[in-house]
PDB file of C-alpha atoms in Angstrom:
ATOM      1  CA  MET A 163       0.000   0.000   0.000  1.00  0.00           C
ATOM      2  CA  LEU A 164       1.331   3.434  -0.910  1.00  0.00           C
ATOM      3  CA  TYR A 165       0.880   6.089   1.754  1.00  0.00           C
ATOM      4  CA  ARG A 166       1.310   9.789   1.159  1.00  0.00           C
ATOM      5  CA  CYS A 167       1.509  12.973   3.172  1.00  0.00           C
ATOM      6  CA  ARG A 168      -1.877  13.842   4.571  1.00  0.00           C
ATOM      7  CA  TYR A 169      -2.243  17.472   3.497  1.00  0.00           C
ATOM      8  CA  VAL A 170      -0.098  18.016   0.399  1.00  0.00           C
ATOM      9  CA  LYS A 171      -0.151  16.863  -3.207  1.00  0.00           C
ATOM     10  CA  GLN A 172       3.637  16.985  -3.669  1.00  0.00           C
ATOM     11  CA  ASP A 173       5.039  14.466  -1.235  1.00  0.00           C
ATOM     12  CA  ALA A 174       8.382  13.265  -2.604  1.00  0.00           C
ATOM     13  CA  CYS A 175      10.590  14.203   0.304  1.00  0.00           C
ATOM     14  CA  PHE A 176      13.180  13.129   2.848  1.00  0.00           C
ATOM     15  CA  GLY A 177      13.114  13.221   6.626  1.00  0.00           C
ATOM     16  CA  GLN A 178      15.125  15.472   8.886  1.00  0.00           C
ATOM     17  CA  GLY A 179      18.837  14.742   8.978  1.00  0.00           C
ATOM     18  CA  THR A 180      19.107  13.409   5.421  1.00  0.00           C
ATOM     19  CA  PRO A 181      22.617  14.378   4.273  1.00  0.00           C
ATOM     20  CA  ILE A 182      22.717  16.366   1.019  1.00  0.00           C
ATOM     21  CA  LEU A 183      25.968  16.537  -0.970  1.00  0.00           C
ATOM     22  CA  MET A 184      27.107  20.143  -1.273  1.00  0.00           C
ATOM     23  CA  GLU A 185      29.291  21.784  -3.938  1.00  0.00           C
ATOM     24  CA  ASP A 186      32.362  21.693  -1.666  1.00  0.00           C
ATOM     25  CA  GLY A 187      32.048  17.939  -1.025  1.00  0.00           C
ATOM     26  CA  THR A 188      30.602  18.275   2.467  1.00  0.00           C
ATOM     27  CA  TYR A 189      27.134  17.143   3.493  1.00  0.00           C
ATOM     28  CA  LYS A 190      24.401  19.344   4.948  1.00  0.00           C
ATOM     29  CA  PRO A 191      21.149  18.153   6.602  1.00  0.00           C
ATOM     30  CA  ILE A 192      18.223  18.607   4.227  1.00  0.00           C
ATOM     31  CA  GLU A 193      16.326  20.763   6.715  1.00  0.00           C
ATOM     32  CA  ASP A 194      19.227  23.273   6.656  1.00  0.00           C
ATOM     33  CA  ILE A 195      19.314  23.648   2.858  1.00  0.00           C
ATOM     34  CA  GLU A 196      18.508  27.242   1.857  1.00  0.00           C
ATOM     35  CA  VAL A 197      17.698  29.068  -1.361  1.00  0.00           C
ATOM     36  CA  GLY A 198      21.016  30.067  -2.923  1.00  0.00           C
ATOM     37  CA  ASP A 199      22.957  27.044  -1.613  1.00  0.00           C
ATOM     38  CA  TRP A 200      24.945  25.067  -4.174  1.00  0.00           C
ATOM     39  CA  VAL A 201      24.433  21.305  -4.166  1.00  0.00           C
ATOM     40  CA  MET A 202      25.816  18.591  -6.398  1.00  0.00           C
ATOM     41  CA  SER A 203      23.478  17.692  -9.247  1.00  0.00           C
ATOM     42  CA  PHE A 204      23.701  15.443 -12.300  1.00  0.00           C
ATOM     43  CA  LYS A 205      22.173  14.540 -15.638  1.00  0.00           C
ATOM     44  CA  GLY A 206      21.466  10.817 -15.462  1.00  0.00           C
ATOM     45  CA  LEU A 207      24.654   8.788 -15.105  1.00  0.00           C
ATOM     46  CA  GLU A 208      26.946  11.683 -16.052  1.00  0.00           C
ATOM     47  CA  LYS A 209      29.410  13.310 -13.641  1.00  0.00           C
ATOM     48  CA  LEU A 210      28.235  15.481 -10.756  1.00  0.00           C
ATOM     49  CA  ILE A 211      28.026  19.241 -11.259  1.00  0.00           C
ATOM     50  CA  PRO A 212      27.227  22.090  -8.832  1.00  0.00           C
ATOM     51  CA  THR A 213      23.704  23.484  -9.111  1.00  0.00           C
ATOM     52  CA  LYS A 214      21.910  26.291  -7.280  1.00  0.00           C
ATOM     53  CA  VAL A 215      18.934  25.679  -4.965  1.00  0.00           C
ATOM     54  CA  LEU A 216      15.932  27.719  -6.158  1.00  0.00           C
ATOM     55  CA  LYS A 217      13.208  26.807  -3.651  1.00  0.00           C
ATOM     56  CA  THR A 218      12.733  24.716  -0.500  1.00  0.00           C
ATOM     57  CA  PHE A 219       9.727  22.738   0.749  1.00  0.00           C
ATOM     58  CA  LYS A 220       8.624  21.438   4.144  1.00  0.00           C
ATOM     59  CA  HIS A 221       5.704  19.029   4.585  1.00  0.00           C
ATOM     60  CA  GLU A 222       4.056  17.782   7.770  1.00  0.00           C
ATOM     61  CA  ASP A 223       2.440  14.429   8.541  1.00  0.00           C
ATOM     62  CA  CYS A 224       4.143  12.245   5.949  1.00  0.00           C
ATOM     63  CA  PHE A 225       4.467   8.467   5.942  1.00  0.00           C
ATOM     64  CA  VAL A 226       8.068   7.369   5.368  1.00  0.00           C
ATOM     65  CA  TYR A 227      10.208   4.310   4.817  1.00  0.00           C
ATOM     66  CA  ASP A 228      13.558   3.766   6.462  1.00  0.00           C
ATOM     67  CA  LEU A 229      15.993   3.151   3.611  1.00  0.00           C
ATOM     68  CA  ASP A 230      19.478   2.478   4.918  1.00  0.00           C
ATOM     69  CA  GLY A 231      18.944   5.032   7.703  1.00  0.00           C
ATOM     70  CA  LEU A 232      17.255   7.617   5.473  1.00  0.00           C
ATOM     71  CA  LYS A 233      13.626   8.562   6.034  1.00  0.00           C
ATOM     72  CA  VAL A 234      12.024   8.873   2.596  1.00  0.00           C
ATOM     73  CA  THR A 235       8.457   9.156   1.329  1.00  0.00           C
ATOM     74  CA  PRO A 236       7.351   6.273  -0.928  1.00  0.00           C
ATOM     75  CA  SER A 237       6.964   8.478  -4.005  1.00  0.00           C
ATOM     76  CA  HIS A 238      10.463   9.972  -4.068  1.00  0.00           C
ATOM     77  CA  PRO A 239      12.159   9.173  -7.425  1.00  0.00           C
ATOM     78  CA  PHE A 240      15.595   7.530  -7.388  1.00  0.00           C
ATOM     79  CA  LEU A 241      17.863   7.016 -10.396  1.00  0.00           C
ATOM     80  CA  THR A 242      18.119   3.477 -11.791  1.00  0.00           C
ATOM     81  CA  PRO A 243      21.112   1.914 -13.581  1.00  0.00           C
ATOM     82  CA  GLY A 244      18.952   2.112 -16.736  1.00  0.00           C
ATOM     83  CA  ASN A 245      19.169   5.926 -16.483  1.00  0.00           C
ATOM     84  CA  ARG A 246      15.495   6.331 -15.523  1.00  0.00           C
ATOM     85  CA  TYR A 247      13.750   7.454 -12.358  1.00  0.00           C
ATOM     86  CA  ARG A 248      11.369   5.316 -10.322  1.00  0.00           C
ATOM     87  CA  GLU A 249       9.541   6.012  -7.090  1.00  0.00           C
ATOM     88  CA  ILE A 250      11.348   4.252  -4.267  1.00  0.00           C
ATOM     89  CA  ALA A 251       8.228   2.259  -3.310  1.00  0.00           C
ATOM     90  CA  GLN A 252       8.373   0.578  -6.746  1.00  0.00           C
ATOM     91  CA  PHE A 253      11.790  -0.957  -6.069  1.00  0.00           C
ATOM     92  CA  THR A 254      12.480  -4.371  -4.591  1.00  0.00           C
ATOM     93  CA  GLU A 255      15.690  -5.729  -3.110  1.00  0.00           C
ATOM     94  CA  LYS A 256      16.354  -7.326  -6.530  1.00  0.00           C
ATOM     95  CA  ASN A 257      16.744  -3.845  -8.098  1.00  0.00           C
ATOM     96  CA  SER A 258      19.689  -1.447  -7.898  1.00  0.00           C
ATOM     97  CA  LEU A 259      20.154   2.235  -7.116  1.00  0.00           C
ATOM     98  CA  VAL A 260      22.827   4.641  -8.360  1.00  0.00           C
ATOM     99  CA  LEU A 261      25.277   6.134  -5.874  1.00  0.00           C
ATOM    100  CA  ALA A 262      26.806   9.609  -6.084  1.00  0.00           C
ATOM    101  CA  ASP A 263      29.936   8.224  -7.762  1.00  0.00           C
ATOM    102  CA  GLY A 264      27.849   6.479 -10.437  1.00  0.00           C
ATOM    103  CA  THR A 265      28.250   2.930  -9.132  1.00  0.00           C
ATOM    104  CA  PHE A 266      25.260   0.634  -8.694  1.00  0.00           C
ATOM    105  CA  VAL A 267      24.210  -0.981  -5.411  1.00  0.00           C
ATOM    106  CA  PRO A 268      21.344  -3.315  -4.505  1.00  0.00           C
ATOM    107  CA  VAL A 269      18.342  -1.547  -2.969  1.00  0.00           C
ATOM    108  CA  PRO A 270      18.592  -1.788   0.827  1.00  0.00           C
ATOM    109  CA  LYS A 271      15.644  -3.232   2.707  1.00  0.00           C
ATOM    110  CA  MET A 272      12.864  -0.651   3.003  1.00  0.00           C
ATOM    111  CA  ILE A 273      11.098  -0.665   6.347  1.00  0.00           C
ATOM    112  CA  PRO A 274       7.823   1.238   6.877  1.00  0.00           C
ATOM    113  CA  VAL A 275       8.208   3.590   9.842  1.00  0.00           C
ATOM    114  CA  ASP A 276       5.354   3.974  12.327  1.00  0.00           C
ATOM    115  CA  GLY A 277       3.845   7.446  12.620  1.00  0.00           C
ATOM    116  CA  PHE A 278       4.017  10.526  10.445  1.00  0.00           C
ATOM    117  CA  TYR A 279       7.037  12.766   9.943  1.00  0.00           C
ATOM    118  CA  THR A 280       8.040  16.231   8.814  1.00  0.00           C
ATOM    119  CA  THR A 281       9.798  15.936   5.462  1.00  0.00           C
ATOM    120  CA  TYR A 282      11.811  18.255   3.232  1.00  0.00           C
ATOM    121  CA  ASN A 283      12.635  18.709  -0.436  1.00  0.00           C
ATOM    122  CA  PHE A 284      14.045  21.458  -2.633  1.00  0.00           C
ATOM    123  CA  MET A 285      14.122  22.503  -6.253  1.00  0.00           C
ATOM    124  CA  VAL A 286      17.402  22.965  -8.076  1.00  0.00           C
ATOM    125  CA  LYS A 287      18.207  24.632 -11.368  1.00  0.00           C
ATOM    126  CA  ASP A 288      18.578  22.753 -14.666  1.00  0.00           C
ATOM    127  CA  PHE A 289      18.438  18.977 -14.070  1.00  0.00           C
ATOM    128  CA  HIS A 290      16.228  18.977 -10.938  1.00  0.00           C
ATOM    129  CA  THR A 291      18.457  16.367  -9.299  1.00  0.00           C
ATOM    130  CA  TYR A 292      20.626  16.078  -6.213  1.00  0.00           C
ATOM    131  CA  VAL A 293      22.461  13.570  -4.029  1.00  0.00           C
ATOM    132  CA  ALA A 294      20.677  12.506  -0.834  1.00  0.00           C
ATOM    133  CA  GLY A 295      22.462  10.143   1.526  1.00  0.00           C
ATOM    134  CA  ASN A 296      24.840   9.166  -1.298  1.00  0.00           C
ATOM    135  CA  TYR A 297      21.978   8.230  -3.690  1.00  0.00           C
ATOM    136  CA  ARG A 298      21.165  10.052  -6.939  1.00  0.00           C
ATOM    137  CA  VAL A 299      17.579  11.348  -6.708  1.00  0.00           C
ATOM    138  CA  HIS A 300      15.202  13.639  -8.605  1.00  0.00           C
ATOM    139  CA  ASN A 301      13.581  16.593  -6.826  1.00  0.00           C
ATOM    140  CA  LYS A 302      10.206  15.824  -8.504  1.00  0.00           C
ATOM    141  CA  THR A 303       9.254  19.487  -8.824  1.00  0.00           C
ATOM    142  CA  VAL A 304       8.975  18.918 -12.577  1.00  0.00           C
ATOM    143  CA  LYS A 305       8.069  15.829 -14.595  1.00  0.00           C
ATOM    144  CA  TYR A 306      10.996  13.443 -14.778  1.00  0.00           C
TER     145      TYR A 306
END
């Protein structure tokens, strides 16, 4: 069953503390990302490039999975080795995800988390992508 945030239509987000790869190679918690920050972005499987944050989002009361320590809503799109995006809830442990460095790893076990959480997302210029917790993801603010 796919759960969504209770009060918003756009619910592809990550929970507090999700590390986001910044332009300088450091990581910053997603809740601290601000308009004007520069994060690492990408076009599919190509190399990472710095991209400017244009807008931030915060959503309350969202259902999340625990994915390798990350709290993520079921509809957040992750990059596949086939250079396409799929919502994380559509993956199984037989599938693979793409890491920041472009390597492929099996999907970690996804565990539904009890309760509802505050989640965050942001929009970046150009490719609408960023690195969250070492995974290549789409910000889903535009059709992917």
